[in-house]
């Protein structure tokens, strides 16, 4: 069976609207809401709320069918629009749609607000009640991202930062071939962009496999993916998303 994946990205800054933020809080599950309320930094809180709402929306869209989706395409959705849709469903059905929280598998509709999130020994979050659909979440800066698939999936999004010394990080974590590639780029902005594309690929791969840093960033190279989408030696599909100015994003499935 071919992989079926949906990828969604949203702007978290819309949640600066207090009324919209309160509606969003009512749509995420109890465990996530509790964690959000303990966060002091408003930007981090918006990220956590946005990714929780985005996940509920992604599950609804995936379970109801009709969308085929592709790993190399991301749909940018409005946070206010999806909150409006989910909130309307909550009022009509006395439910917030699909209960979701950060994890790796979900499937059927449930009433919202019940904590079901757990973590595997690998650290991967998952939903024990839903065995057949995989999800992955990420947020950075003013963006949140969700991937949902019938195959293992990892997604990552990163805001480009000029404050980071990218070569210092690359030499510490990246494969030697990737370091050599970055060093060969003379233009600083181009080098920074390629660094973030590589970083997203590594992070998405770690989320996909669940092996974390114990496997080591230096053990896998993504140069072929940076130069053009391909497959890794373990038959995982690798995709880059470059459609958002100032951000890089990546998806690994299989």
JSON list of C-alpha atoms in Angstrom, two decimals:
[
{"chain": "A", "resi": 1, "resn": "UNK", "atom": "CA", "xyz": [0.00, 0.00, 0.00]},
{"chain": "A", "resi": 2, "resn": "UNK", "atom": "CA", "xyz": [1.37, 3.39, -0.99]},
{"chain": "A", "resi": 3, "resn": "UNK", "atom": "CA", "xyz": [2.09, 5.92, 1.72]},
{"chain": "A", "resi": 4, "resn": "UNK", "atom": "CA", "xyz": [-0.67, 8.47, 2.24]},
{"chain": "A", "resi": 5, "resn": "UNK", "atom": "CA", "xyz": [0.48, 11.58, 4.04]},
{"chain": "A", "resi": 6, "resn": "UNK", "atom": "CA", "xyz": [-0.85, 15.04, 4.80]},
{"chain": "A", "resi": 7, "resn": "UNK", "atom": "CA", "xyz": [1.41, 17.92, 5.85]},
{"chain": "A", "resi": 8, "resn": "UNK", "atom": "CA", "xyz": [0.06, 21.13, 7.39]},
{"chain": "A", "resi": 9, "resn": "UNK", "atom": "CA", "xyz": [1.83, 24.33, 8.42]},
{"chain": "A", "resi": 10, "resn": "UNK", "atom": "CA", "xyz": [0.29, 27.31, 10.22]},
{"chain": "A", "resi": 11, "resn": "UNK", "atom": "CA", "xyz": [1.25, 30.75, 11.54]},
{"chain": "A", "resi": 12, "resn": "UNK", "atom": "CA", "xyz": [1.23, 30.81, 15.35]},
{"chain": "A", "resi": 13, "resn": "UNK", "atom": "CA", "xyz": [1.17, 34.62, 15.51]},
{"chain": "A", "resi": 14, "resn": "UNK", "atom": "CA", "xyz": [-2.58, 34.60, 14.91]},
{"chain": "A", "resi": 15, "resn": "UNK", "atom": "CA", "xyz": [-2.92, 33.40, 18.51]},
{"chain": "A", "resi": 16, "resn": "UNK", "atom": "CA", "xyz": [-1.86, 36.82, 19.76]},
{"chain": "A", "resi": 17, "resn": "UNK", "atom": "CA", "xyz": [-5.59, 37.53, 19.53]},
{"chain": "A", "resi": 18, "resn": "UNK", "atom": "CA", "xyz": [-6.77, 36.74, 23.07]},
{"chain": "A", "resi": 19, "resn": "UNK", "atom": "CA", "xyz": [-10.24, 35.58, 22.08]},
{"chain": "A", "resi": 20, "resn": "UNK", "atom": "CA", "xyz": [-8.84, 33.22, 19.46]},
{"chain": "A", "resi": 21, "resn": "UNK", "atom": "CA", "xyz": [-6.25, 31.95, 21.93]},
{"chain": "A", "resi": 22, "resn": "UNK", "atom": "CA", "xyz": [-8.93, 31.11, 24.51]},
{"chain": "A", "resi": 23, "resn": "UNK", "atom": "CA", "xyz": [-10.92, 29.21, 21.89]},
{"chain": "A", "resi": 24, "resn": "UNK", "atom": "CA", "xyz": [-7.79, 27.31, 20.93]},
{"chain": "A", "resi": 25, "resn": "UNK", "atom": "CA", "xyz": [-7.09, 26.36, 24.55]},
{"chain": "A", "resi": 26, "resn": "UNK", "atom": "CA", "xyz": [-10.55, 24.80, 24.69]},
{"chain": "A", "resi": 27, "resn": "UNK", "atom": "CA", "xyz": [-9.76, 22.59, 21.71]},
{"chain": "A", "resi": 28, "resn": "UNK", "atom": "CA", "xyz": [-6.56, 20.94, 22.91]},
{"chain": "A", "resi": 29, "resn": "UNK", "atom": "CA", "xyz": [-6.50, 17.99, 25.28]},
{"chain": "A", "resi": 30, "resn": "UNK", "atom": "CA", "xyz": [-6.22, 18.38, 29.03]},
{"chain": "A", "resi": 31, "resn": "UNK", "atom": "CA", "xyz": [-2.60, 17.30, 29.30]},
{"chain": "A", "resi": 32, "resn": "UNK", "atom": "CA", "xyz": [-1.36, 19.73, 26.69]},
{"chain": "A", "resi": 33, "resn": "UNK", "atom": "CA", "xyz": [-3.49, 22.52, 28.14]},
{"chain": "A", "resi": 34, "resn": "UNK", "atom": "CA", "xyz": [-1.99, 21.91, 31.58]},
{"chain": "A", "resi": 35, "resn": "UNK", "atom": "CA", "xyz": [1.54, 22.09, 30.16]},
{"chain": "A", "resi": 36, "resn": "UNK", "atom": "CA", "xyz": [0.73, 25.28, 28.27]},
{"chain": "A", "resi": 37, "resn": "UNK", "atom": "CA", "xyz": [-0.54, 27.00, 31.38]},
{"chain": "A", "resi": 38, "resn": "UNK", "atom": "CA", "xyz": [2.81, 26.36, 33.08]},
{"chain": "A", "resi": 39, "resn": "UNK", "atom": "CA", "xyz": [4.77, 28.06, 30.30]},
{"chain": "A", "resi": 40, "resn": "UNK", "atom": "CA", "xyz": [5.85, 31.61, 31.10]},
{"chain": "A", "resi": 41, "resn": "UNK", "atom": "CA", "xyz": [7.02, 32.66, 27.62]},
{"chain": "A", "resi": 42, "resn": "UNK", "atom": "CA", "xyz": [4.01, 33.71, 25.55]},
{"chain": "A", "resi": 43, "resn": "UNK", "atom": "CA", "xyz": [5.63, 32.75, 22.26]},
{"chain": "A", "resi": 44, "resn": "UNK", "atom": "CA", "xyz": [6.33, 29.22, 23.47]},
{"chain": "A", "resi": 45, "resn": "UNK", "atom": "CA", "xyz": [2.77, 28.93, 24.73]},
{"chain": "A", "resi": 46, "resn": "UNK", "atom": "CA", "xyz": [1.39, 29.96, 21.35]},
{"chain": "A", "resi": 47, "resn": "UNK", "atom": "CA", "xyz": [3.58, 27.36, 19.67]},
{"chain": "A", "resi": 48, "resn": "UNK", "atom": "CA", "xyz": [2.32, 24.59, 21.96]},
{"chain": "A", "resi": 49, "resn": "UNK", "atom": "CA", "xyz": [-1.31, 25.57, 21.53]},
{"chain": "A", "resi": 50, "resn": "UNK", "atom": "CA", "xyz": [-1.02, 25.99, 17.76]},
{"chain": "A", "resi": 51, "resn": "UNK", "atom": "CA", "xyz": [0.58, 22.61, 17.23]},
{"chain": "A", "resi": 52, "resn": "UNK", "atom": "CA", "xyz": [-2.09, 20.95, 19.38]},
{"chain": "A", "resi": 53, "resn": "UNK", "atom": "CA", "xyz": [-4.92, 22.56, 17.40]},
{"chain": "A", "resi": 54, "resn": "UNK", "atom": "CA", "xyz": [-3.16, 21.84, 14.11]},
{"chain": "A", "resi": 55, "resn": "UNK", "atom": "CA", "xyz": [-2.91, 18.18, 15.07]},
{"chain": "A", "resi": 56, "resn": "UNK", "atom": "CA", "xyz": [-6.64, 17.95, 15.78]},
{"chain": "A", "resi": 57, "resn": "UNK", "atom": "CA", "xyz": [-7.36, 19.49, 12.41]},
{"chain": "A", "resi": 58, "resn": "UNK", "atom": "CA", "xyz": [-4.93, 17.15, 10.65]},
{"chain": "A", "resi": 59, "resn": "UNK", "atom": "CA", "xyz": [-6.50, 14.08, 12.24]},
{"chain": "A", "resi": 60, "resn": "UNK", "atom": "CA", "xyz": [-9.98, 15.21, 11.24]},
{"chain": "A", "resi": 61, "resn": "UNK", "atom": "CA", "xyz": [-8.91, 15.82, 7.66]},
{"chain": "A", "resi": 62, "resn": "UNK", "atom": "CA", "xyz": [-7.05, 12.52, 7.45]},
{"chain": "A", "resi": 63, "resn": "UNK", "atom": "CA", "xyz": [-9.70, 10.30, 9.02]},
{"chain": "A", "resi": 64, "resn": "UNK", "atom": "CA", "xyz": [-12.61, 11.67, 7.02]},
{"chain": "A", "resi": 65, "resn": "UNK", "atom": "CA", "xyz": [-10.71, 10.84, 3.81]},
{"chain": "A", "resi": 66, "resn": "UNK", "atom": "CA", "xyz": [-10.90, 12.50, 0.42]},
{"chain": "A", "resi": 67, "resn": "UNK", "atom": "CA", "xyz": [-7.40, 13.93, 0.50]},
{"chain": "A", "resi": 68, "resn": "UNK", "atom": "CA", "xyz": [-4.56, 11.96, -1.03]},
{"chain": "A", "resi": 69, "resn": "UNK", "atom": "CA", "xyz": [-1.69, 14.20, 0.02]},
{"chain": "A", "resi": 70, "resn": "UNK", "atom": "CA", "xyz": [2.03, 13.98, -0.66]},
{"chain": "A", "resi": 71, "resn": "UNK", "atom": "CA", "xyz": [5.09, 14.25, 1.55]},
{"chain": "A", "resi": 72, "resn": "UNK", "atom": "CA", "xyz": [6.70, 16.91, -0.59]},
{"chain": "A", "resi": 73, "resn": "UNK", "atom": "CA", "xyz": [3.70, 19.25, -0.40]},
{"chain": "A", "resi": 74, "resn": "UNK", "atom": "CA", "xyz": [2.65, 21.24, 2.64]},
{"chain": "A", "resi": 75, "resn": "UNK", "atom": "CA", "xyz": [-0.69, 22.99, 2.92]},
{"chain": "A", "resi": 76, "resn": "UNK", "atom": "CA", "xyz": [-0.46, 26.30, 4.73]},
{"chain": "A", "resi": 77, "resn": "UNK", "atom": "CA", "xyz": [-3.63, 26.75, 6.77]},
{"chain": "A", "resi": 78, "resn": "UNK", "atom": "CA", "xyz": [-5.02, 29.69, 8.73]},
{"chain": "A", "resi": 79, "resn": "UNK", "atom": "CA", "xyz": [-5.11, 29.15, 12.49]},
{"chain": "A", "resi": 80, "resn": "UNK", "atom": "CA", "xyz": [-8.25, 31.29, 12.79]},
{"chain": "A", "resi": 81, "resn": "UNK", "atom": "CA", "xyz": [-10.01, 29.26, 10.09]},
{"chain": "A", "resi": 82, "resn": "UNK", "atom": "CA", "xyz": [-9.27, 25.86, 11.57]},
{"chain": "A", "resi": 83, "resn": "UNK", "atom": "CA", "xyz": [-10.12, 27.01, 15.10]},
{"chain": "A", "resi": 84, "resn": "UNK", "atom": "CA", "xyz": [-13.43, 28.28, 13.73]},
{"chain": "A", "resi": 85, "resn": "UNK", "atom": "CA", "xyz": [-14.15, 24.94, 12.07]},
{"chain": "A", "resi": 86, "resn": "UNK", "atom": "CA", "xyz": [-13.21, 22.85, 15.09]},
{"chain": "A", "resi": 87, "resn": "UNK", "atom": "CA", "xyz": [-15.05, 25.17, 17.48]},
{"chain": "A", "resi": 88, "resn": "UNK", "atom": "CA", "xyz": [-18.20, 24.96, 15.36]},
{"chain": "A", "resi": 89, "resn": "UNK", "atom": "CA", "xyz": [-17.99, 21.17, 15.39]},
{"chain": "A", "resi": 90, "resn": "UNK", "atom": "CA", "xyz": [-17.53, 21.25, 19.15]},
{"chain": "A", "resi": 91, "resn": "UNK", "atom": "CA", "xyz": [-20.75, 23.21, 19.54]},
{"chain": "A", "resi": 92, "resn": "UNK", "atom": "CA", "xyz": [-22.74, 21.08, 17.11]},
{"chain": "A", "resi": 93, "resn": "UNK", "atom": "CA", "xyz": [-21.60, 17.70, 18.39]},
{"chain": "A", "resi": 94, "resn": "UNK", "atom": "CA", "xyz": [-20.92, 18.52, 22.04]},
{"chain": "A", "resi": 95, "resn": "UNK", "atom": "CA", "xyz": [-17.33, 17.53, 21.30]},
{"chain": "A", "resi": 96, "resn": "UNK", "atom": "CA", "xyz": [-14.16, 19.19, 20.11]},
{"chain": "A", "resi": 97, "resn": "UNK", "atom": "CA", "xyz": [-13.90, 16.74, 17.23]},
{"chain": "A", "resi": 98, "resn": "UNK", "atom": "CA", "xyz": [-11.02, 14.36, 17.51]},
{"chain": "A", "resi": 99, "resn": "UNK", "atom": "CA", "xyz": [-9.05, 14.03, 20.69]},
{"chain": "A", "resi": 100, "resn": "UNK", "atom": "CA", "xyz": [-5.42, 14.42, 19.82]},
{"chain": "A", "resi": 101, "resn": "UNK", "atom": "CA", "xyz": [-2.18, 15.13, 21.54]},
{"chain": "A", "resi": 102, "resn": "UNK", "atom": "CA", "xyz": [1.39, 14.93, 20.45]},
{"chain": "A", "resi": 103, "resn": "UNK", "atom": "CA", "xyz": [2.15, 11.34, 19.59]},
{"chain": "A", "resi": 104, "resn": "UNK", "atom": "CA", "xyz": [2.82, 8.93, 16.78]},
{"chain": "A", "resi": 105, "resn": "UNK", "atom": "CA", "xyz": [-0.53, 7.23, 16.13]},
{"chain": "A", "resi": 106, "resn": "UNK", "atom": "CA", "xyz": [-4.20, 8.27, 16.05]},
{"chain": "A", "resi": 107, "resn": "UNK", "atom": "CA", "xyz": [-7.33, 7.00, 14.37]},
{"chain": "A", "resi": 108, "resn": "UNK", "atom": "CA", "xyz": [-10.93, 7.44, 15.52]},
{"chain": "A", "resi": 109, "resn": "UNK", "atom": "CA", "xyz": [-13.08, 10.33, 16.77]},
{"chain": "A", "resi": 110, "resn": "UNK", "atom": "CA", "xyz": [-13.29, 10.85, 20.53]},
{"chain": "A", "resi": 111, "resn": "UNK", "atom": "CA", "xyz": [-14.44, 13.64, 22.79]},
{"chain": "A", "resi": 112, "resn": "UNK", "atom": "CA", "xyz": [-11.71, 16.14, 23.50]},
{"chain": "A", "resi": 113, "resn": "UNK", "atom": "CA", "xyz": [-10.09, 17.09, 26.75]},
{"chain": "A", "resi": 114, "resn": "UNK", "atom": "CA", "xyz": [-8.95, 13.65, 27.89]},
{"chain": "A", "resi": 115, "resn": "UNK", "atom": "CA", "xyz": [-5.24, 13.06, 28.34]},
{"chain": "A", "resi": 116, "resn": "UNK", "atom": "CA", "xyz": [-4.05, 10.04, 26.35]},
{"chain": "A", "resi": 117, "resn": "UNK", "atom": "CA", "xyz": [-0.48, 10.96, 25.51]},
{"chain": "A", "resi": 118, "resn": "UNK", "atom": "CA", "xyz": [2.31, 8.56, 26.38]},
{"chain": "A", "resi": 119, "resn": "UNK", "atom": "CA", "xyz": [5.94, 8.10, 25.40]},
{"chain": "A", "resi": 120, "resn": "UNK", "atom": "CA", "xyz": [7.85, 5.11, 24.24]},
{"chain": "A", "resi": 121, "resn": "UNK", "atom": "CA", "xyz": [11.19, 4.09, 25.70]},
{"chain": "A", "resi": 122, "resn": "UNK", "atom": "CA", "xyz": [12.77, 5.85, 22.71]},
{"chain": "A", "resi": 123, "resn": "UNK", "atom": "CA", "xyz": [11.14, 9.11, 23.79]},
{"chain": "A", "resi": 124, "resn": "UNK", "atom": "CA", "xyz": [8.70, 9.15, 20.89]},
{"chain": "A", "resi": 125, "resn": "UNK", "atom": "CA", "xyz": [5.27, 10.37, 21.94]},
{"chain": "A", "resi": 126, "resn": "UNK", "atom": "CA", "xyz": [2.30, 8.27, 20.87]},
{"chain": "A", "resi": 127, "resn": "UNK", "atom": "CA", "xyz": [-1.39, 7.63, 21.51]},
{"chain": "A", "resi": 128, "resn": "UNK", "atom": "CA", "xyz": [-1.96, 4.10, 22.85]},
{"chain": "A", "resi": 129, "resn": "UNK", "atom": "CA", "xyz": [-5.61, 4.00, 21.77]},
{"chain": "A", "resi": 130, "resn": "UNK", "atom": "CA", "xyz": [-4.92, 4.63, 18.08]},
{"chain": "A", "resi": 131, "resn": "UNK", "atom": "CA", "xyz": [-2.73, 1.99, 16.46]},
{"chain": "A", "resi": 132, "resn": "UNK", "atom": "CA", "xyz": [-2.74, 2.65, 12.72]},
{"chain": "A", "resi": 133, "resn": "UNK", "atom": "CA", "xyz": [-1.97, 6.28, 11.84]},
{"chain": "A", "resi": 134, "resn": "UNK", "atom": "CA", "xyz": [1.36, 7.98, 12.53]},
{"chain": "A", "resi": 135, "resn": "UNK", "atom": "CA", "xyz": [1.85, 11.66, 13.30]},
{"chain": "A", "resi": 136, "resn": "UNK", "atom": "CA", "xyz": [4.74, 14.03, 13.88]},
{"chain": "A", "resi": 137, "resn": "UNK", "atom": "CA", "xyz": [4.83, 17.62, 15.12]},
{"chain": "A", "resi": 138, "resn": "UNK", "atom": "CA", "xyz": [7.26, 20.51, 15.05]},
{"chain": "A", "resi": 139, "resn": "UNK", "atom": "CA", "xyz": [7.33, 24.24, 15.74]},
{"chain": "A", "resi": 140, "resn": "UNK", "atom": "CA", "xyz": [9.85, 27.03, 15.42]},
{"chain": "A", "resi": 141, "resn": "UNK", "atom": "CA", "xyz": [9.58, 30.79, 15.46]},
{"chain": "A", "resi": 142, "resn": "UNK", "atom": "CA", "xyz": [6.09, 31.70, 14.26]},
{"chain": "A", "resi": 143, "resn": "UNK", "atom": "CA", "xyz": [5.31, 28.40, 12.53]},
{"chain": "A", "resi": 144, "resn": "UNK", "atom": "CA", "xyz": [3.83, 25.07, 13.62]},
{"chain": "A", "resi": 145, "resn": "UNK", "atom": "CA", "xyz": [3.87, 21.92, 11.49]},
{"chain": "A", "resi": 146, "resn": "UNK", "atom": "CA", "xyz": [2.07, 18.59, 11.55]},
{"chain": "A", "resi": 147, "resn": "UNK", "atom": "CA", "xyz": [2.53, 15.47, 9.44]},
{"chain": "A", "resi": 148, "resn": "UNK", "atom": "CA", "xyz": [0.11, 12.55, 9.48]},
{"chain": "A", "resi": 149, "resn": "UNK", "atom": "CA", "xyz": [0.54, 9.30, 7.57]},
{"chain": "A", "resi": 150, "resn": "UNK", "atom": "CA", "xyz": [-0.20, 5.59, 7.34]},
{"chain": "A", "resi": 151, "resn": "UNK", "atom": "CA", "xyz": [3.58, 5.02, 7.55]},
{"chain": "A", "resi": 152, "resn": "UNK", "atom": "CA", "xyz": [6.15, 6.18, 10.10]},
{"chain": "A", "resi": 153, "resn": "UNK", "atom": "CA", "xyz": [6.72, 9.90, 9.63]},
{"chain": "A", "resi": 154, "resn": "UNK", "atom": "CA", "xyz": [8.98, 12.59, 11.00]},
{"chain": "A", "resi": 155, "resn": "UNK", "atom": "CA", "xyz": [8.65, 16.33, 10.31]},
{"chain": "A", "resi": 156, "resn": "UNK", "atom": "CA", "xyz": [10.72, 19.31, 11.32]},
{"chain": "A", "resi": 157, "resn": "UNK", "atom": "CA", "xyz": [10.59, 23.05, 10.68]},
{"chain": "A", "resi": 158, "resn": "UNK", "atom": "CA", "xyz": [13.27, 25.58, 11.60]},
{"chain": "A", "resi": 159, "resn": "UNK", "atom": "CA", "xyz": [13.31, 29.35, 11.48]},
{"chain": "A", "resi": 160, "resn": "UNK", "atom": "CA", "xyz": [16.53, 30.70, 9.98]},
{"chain": "A", "resi": 161, "resn": "UNK", "atom": "CA", "xyz": [18.51, 32.52, 12.66]},
{"chain": "A", "resi": 162, "resn": "UNK", "atom": "CA", "xyz": [21.41, 34.84, 11.99]},
{"chain": "A", "resi": 163, "resn": "UNK", "atom": "CA", "xyz": [22.57, 34.49, 15.58]},
{"chain": "A", "resi": 164, "resn": "UNK", "atom": "CA", "xyz": [23.71, 30.91, 15.15]},
{"chain": "A", "resi": 165, "resn": "UNK", "atom": "CA", "xyz": [27.25, 30.06, 14.14]},
{"chain": "A", "resi": 166, "resn": "UNK", "atom": "CA", "xyz": [26.14, 27.42, 11.69]},
{"chain": "A", "resi": 167, "resn": "UNK", "atom": "CA", "xyz": [29.57, 25.97, 10.90]},
{"chain": "A", "resi": 168, "resn": "UNK", "atom": "CA", "xyz": [30.36, 25.40, 14.56]},
{"chain": "A", "resi": 169, "resn": "UNK", "atom": "CA", "xyz": [27.13, 23.41, 14.88]},
{"chain": "A", "resi": 170, "resn": "UNK", "atom": "CA", "xyz": [27.71, 21.55, 11.62]},
{"chain": "A", "resi": 171, "resn": "UNK", "atom": "CA", "xyz": [31.22, 20.47, 12.64]},
{"chain": "A", "resi": 172, "resn": "UNK", "atom": "CA", "xyz": [29.89, 19.18, 15.93]},
{"chain": "A", "resi": 173, "resn": "UNK", "atom": "CA", "xyz": [26.89, 17.23, 14.63]},
{"chain": "A", "resi": 174, "resn": "UNK", "atom": "CA", "xyz": [26.92, 16.71, 10.84]},
{"chain": "A", "resi": 175, "resn": "UNK", "atom": "CA", "xyz": [28.45, 14.02, 8.66]},
{"chain": "A", "resi": 176, "resn": "UNK", "atom": "CA", "xyz": [31.90, 14.98, 7.37]},
{"chain": "A", "resi": 177, "resn": "UNK", "atom": "CA", "xyz": [30.61, 15.08, 3.77]},
{"chain": "A", "resi": 178, "resn": "UNK", "atom": "CA", "xyz": [27.93, 17.58, 4.79]},
{"chain": "A", "resi": 179, "resn": "UNK", "atom": "CA", "xyz": [30.51, 19.73, 6.56]},
{"chain": "A", "resi": 180, "resn": "UNK", "atom": "CA", "xyz": [32.69, 19.71, 3.45]},
{"chain": "A", "resi": 181, "resn": "UNK", "atom": "CA", "xyz": [29.67, 20.67, 1.33]},
{"chain": "A", "resi": 182, "resn": "UNK", "atom": "CA", "xyz": [28.82, 23.63, 3.57]},
{"chain": "A", "resi": 183, "resn": "UNK", "atom": "CA", "xyz": [32.46, 24.78, 3.63]},
{"chain": "A", "resi": 184, "resn": "UNK", "atom": "CA", "xyz": [32.47, 24.75, -0.17]},
{"chain": "A", "resi": 185, "resn": "UNK", "atom": "CA", "xyz": [29.69, 27.39, -0.28]},
{"chain": "A", "resi": 186, "resn": "UNK", "atom": "CA", "xyz": [31.22, 30.86, -0.35]},
{"chain": "A", "resi": 187, "resn": "UNK", "atom": "CA", "xyz": [28.03, 32.89, 0.00]},
{"chain": "A", "resi": 188, "resn": "UNK", "atom": "CA", "xyz": [27.12, 33.14, 3.74]},
{"chain": "A", "resi": 189, "resn": "UNK", "atom": "CA", "xyz": [23.36, 33.33, 3.17]},
{"chain": "A", "resi": 190, "resn": "UNK", "atom": "CA", "xyz": [23.34, 30.35, 0.83]},
{"chain": "A", "resi": 191, "resn": "UNK", "atom": "CA", "xyz": [25.45, 28.40, 3.33]},
{"chain": "A", "resi": 192, "resn": "UNK", "atom": "CA", "xyz": [23.05, 29.28, 6.15]},
{"chain": "A", "resi": 193, "resn": "UNK", "atom": "CA", "xyz": [20.06, 28.15, 4.12]},
{"chain": "A", "resi": 194, "resn": "UNK", "atom": "CA", "xyz": [21.70, 24.83, 3.24]},
{"chain": "A", "resi": 195, "resn": "UNK", "atom": "CA", "xyz": [22.64, 24.32, 6.88]},
{"chain": "A", "resi": 196, "resn": "UNK", "atom": "CA", "xyz": [19.01, 24.65, 7.97]},
{"chain": "A", "resi": 197, "resn": "UNK", "atom": "CA", "xyz": [17.82, 22.32, 5.23]},
{"chain": "A", "resi": 198, "resn": "UNK", "atom": "CA", "xyz": [20.28, 19.71, 6.43]},
{"chain": "A", "resi": 199, "resn": "UNK", "atom": "CA", "xyz": [19.38, 20.31, 10.07]},
{"chain": "A", "resi": 200, "resn": "UNK", "atom": "CA", "xyz": [15.65, 19.80, 9.35]},
{"chain": "A", "resi": 201, "resn": "UNK", "atom": "CA", "xyz": [16.38, 16.57, 7.51]},
{"chain": "A", "resi": 202, "resn": "UNK", "atom": "CA", "xyz": [18.39, 15.22, 10.42]},
{"chain": "A", "resi": 203, "resn": "UNK", "atom": "CA", "xyz": [15.70, 16.19, 12.94]},
{"chain": "A", "resi": 204, "resn": "UNK", "atom": "CA", "xyz": [12.90, 14.70, 10.82]},
{"chain": "A", "resi": 205, "resn": "UNK", "atom": "CA", "xyz": [14.88, 11.48, 10.43]},
{"chain": "A", "resi": 206, "resn": "UNK", "atom": "CA", "xyz": [15.40, 11.21, 14.20]},
{"chain": "A", "resi": 207, "resn": "UNK", "atom": "CA", "xyz": [11.66, 11.71, 14.78]},
{"chain": "A", "resi": 208, "resn": "UNK", "atom": "CA", "xyz": [10.86, 9.10, 12.15]},
{"chain": "A", "resi": 209, "resn": "UNK", "atom": "CA", "xyz": [13.16, 6.40, 13.49]},
{"chain": "A", "resi": 210, "resn": "UNK", "atom": "CA", "xyz": [12.88, 7.14, 17.20]},
{"chain": "A", "resi": 211, "resn": "UNK", "atom": "CA", "xyz": [16.57, 6.43, 17.62]},
{"chain": "A", "resi": 212, "resn": "UNK", "atom": "CA", "xyz": [17.37, 9.97, 18.70]},
{"chain": "A", "resi": 213, "resn": "UNK", "atom": "CA", "xyz": [20.85, 11.31, 19.07]},
{"chain": "A", "resi": 214, "resn": "UNK", "atom": "CA", "xyz": [22.02, 7.86, 20.17]},
{"chain": "A", "resi": 215, "resn": "UNK", "atom": "CA", "xyz": [22.15, 6.95, 16.48]},
{"chain": "A", "resi": 216, "resn": "UNK", "atom": "CA", "xyz": [24.12, 10.09, 15.77]},
{"chain": "A", "resi": 217, "resn": "UNK", "atom": "CA", "xyz": [23.67, 12.83, 13.21]},
{"chain": "A", "resi": 218, "resn": "UNK", "atom": "CA", "xyz": [27.15, 12.07, 11.91]},
{"chain": "A", "resi": 219, "resn": "UNK", "atom": "CA", "xyz": [26.18, 8.53, 10.90]},
{"chain": "A", "resi": 220, "resn": "UNK", "atom": "CA", "xyz": [23.73, 9.62, 8.18]},
{"chain": "A", "resi": 221, "resn": "UNK", "atom": "CA", "xyz": [24.22, 12.02, 5.29]},
{"chain": "A", "resi": 222, "resn": "UNK", "atom": "CA", "xyz": [21.44, 13.87, 3.51]},
{"chain": "A", "resi": 223, "resn": "UNK", "atom": "CA", "xyz": [23.46, 15.46, 0.71]},
{"chain": "A", "resi": 224, "resn": "UNK", "atom": "CA", "xyz": [21.46, 13.67, -1.98]},
{"chain": "A", "resi": 225, "resn": "UNK", "atom": "CA", "xyz": [18.23, 15.01, -0.50]},
{"chain": "A", "resi": 226, "resn": "UNK", "atom": "CA", "xyz": [19.59, 18.57, -0.36]},
{"chain": "A", "resi": 227, "resn": "UNK", "atom": "CA", "xyz": [20.61, 18.33, -4.00]},
{"chain": "A", "resi": 228, "resn": "UNK", "atom": "CA", "xyz": [17.38, 16.57, -5.00]},
{"chain": "A", "resi": 229, "resn": "UNK", "atom": "CA", "xyz": [14.80, 14.35, -3.23]},
{"chain": "A", "resi": 230, "resn": "UNK", "atom": "CA", "xyz": [15.74, 10.70, -2.91]},
{"chain": "A", "resi": 231, "resn": "UNK", "atom": "CA", "xyz": [15.69, 7.66, -0.69]},
{"chain": "A", "resi": 232, "resn": "UNK", "atom": "CA", "xyz": [18.04, 6.71, 2.10]},
{"chain": "A", "resi": 233, "resn": "UNK", "atom": "CA", "xyz": [19.69, 3.31, 2.29]},
{"chain": "A", "resi": 234, "resn": "UNK", "atom": "CA", "xyz": [16.90, 2.11, 4.61]},
{"chain": "A", "resi": 235, "resn": "UNK", "atom": "CA", "xyz": [14.28, 2.99, 1.97]},
{"chain": "A", "resi": 236, "resn": "UNK", "atom": "CA", "xyz": [12.93, 6.02, 3.76]},
{"chain": "A", "resi": 237, "resn": "UNK", "atom": "CA", "xyz": [11.59, 8.79, 1.53]},
{"chain": "A", "resi": 238, "resn": "UNK", "atom": "CA", "xyz": [13.14, 12.20, 2.17]},
{"chain": "A", "resi": 239, "resn": "UNK", "atom": "CA", "xyz": [11.58, 15.51, 1.20]},
{"chain": "A", "resi": 240, "resn": "UNK", "atom": "CA", "xyz": [12.39, 19.20, 1.68]},
{"chain": "A", "resi": 241, "resn": "UNK", "atom": "CA", "xyz": [9.82, 22.00, 1.82]},
{"chain": "A", "resi": 242, "resn": "UNK", "atom": "CA", "xyz": [11.17, 25.42, 0.87]},
{"chain": "A", "resi": 243, "resn": "UNK", "atom": "CA", "xyz": [7.92, 27.30, 0.36]},
{"chain": "A", "resi": 244, "resn": "UNK", "atom": "CA", "xyz": [8.03, 29.51, 3.47]},
{"chain": "A", "resi": 245, "resn": "UNK", "atom": "CA", "xyz": [10.41, 32.51, 3.40]},
{"chain": "A", "resi": 246, "resn": "UNK", "atom": "CA", "xyz": [12.80, 32.47, 6.35]},
{"chain": "A", "resi": 247, "resn": "UNK", "atom": "CA", "xyz": [12.10, 28.81, 7.20]},
{"chain": "A", "resi": 248, "resn": "UNK", "atom": "CA", "xyz": [13.21, 25.35, 6.17]},
{"chain": "A", "resi": 249, "resn": "UNK", "atom": "CA", "xyz": [11.14, 22.21, 6.67]},
{"chain": "A", "resi": 250, "resn": "UNK", "atom": "CA", "xyz": [11.61, 18.51, 5.99]},
{"chain": "A", "resi": 251, "resn": "UNK", "atom": "CA", "xyz": [9.62, 15.28, 5.97]},
{"chain": "A", "resi": 252, "resn": "UNK", "atom": "CA", "xyz": [10.91, 11.70, 6.28]},
{"chain": "A", "resi": 253, "resn": "UNK", "atom": "CA", "xyz": [8.50, 8.78, 5.76]},
{"chain": "A", "resi": 254, "resn": "UNK", "atom": "CA", "xyz": [8.71, 5.00, 5.55]}
]
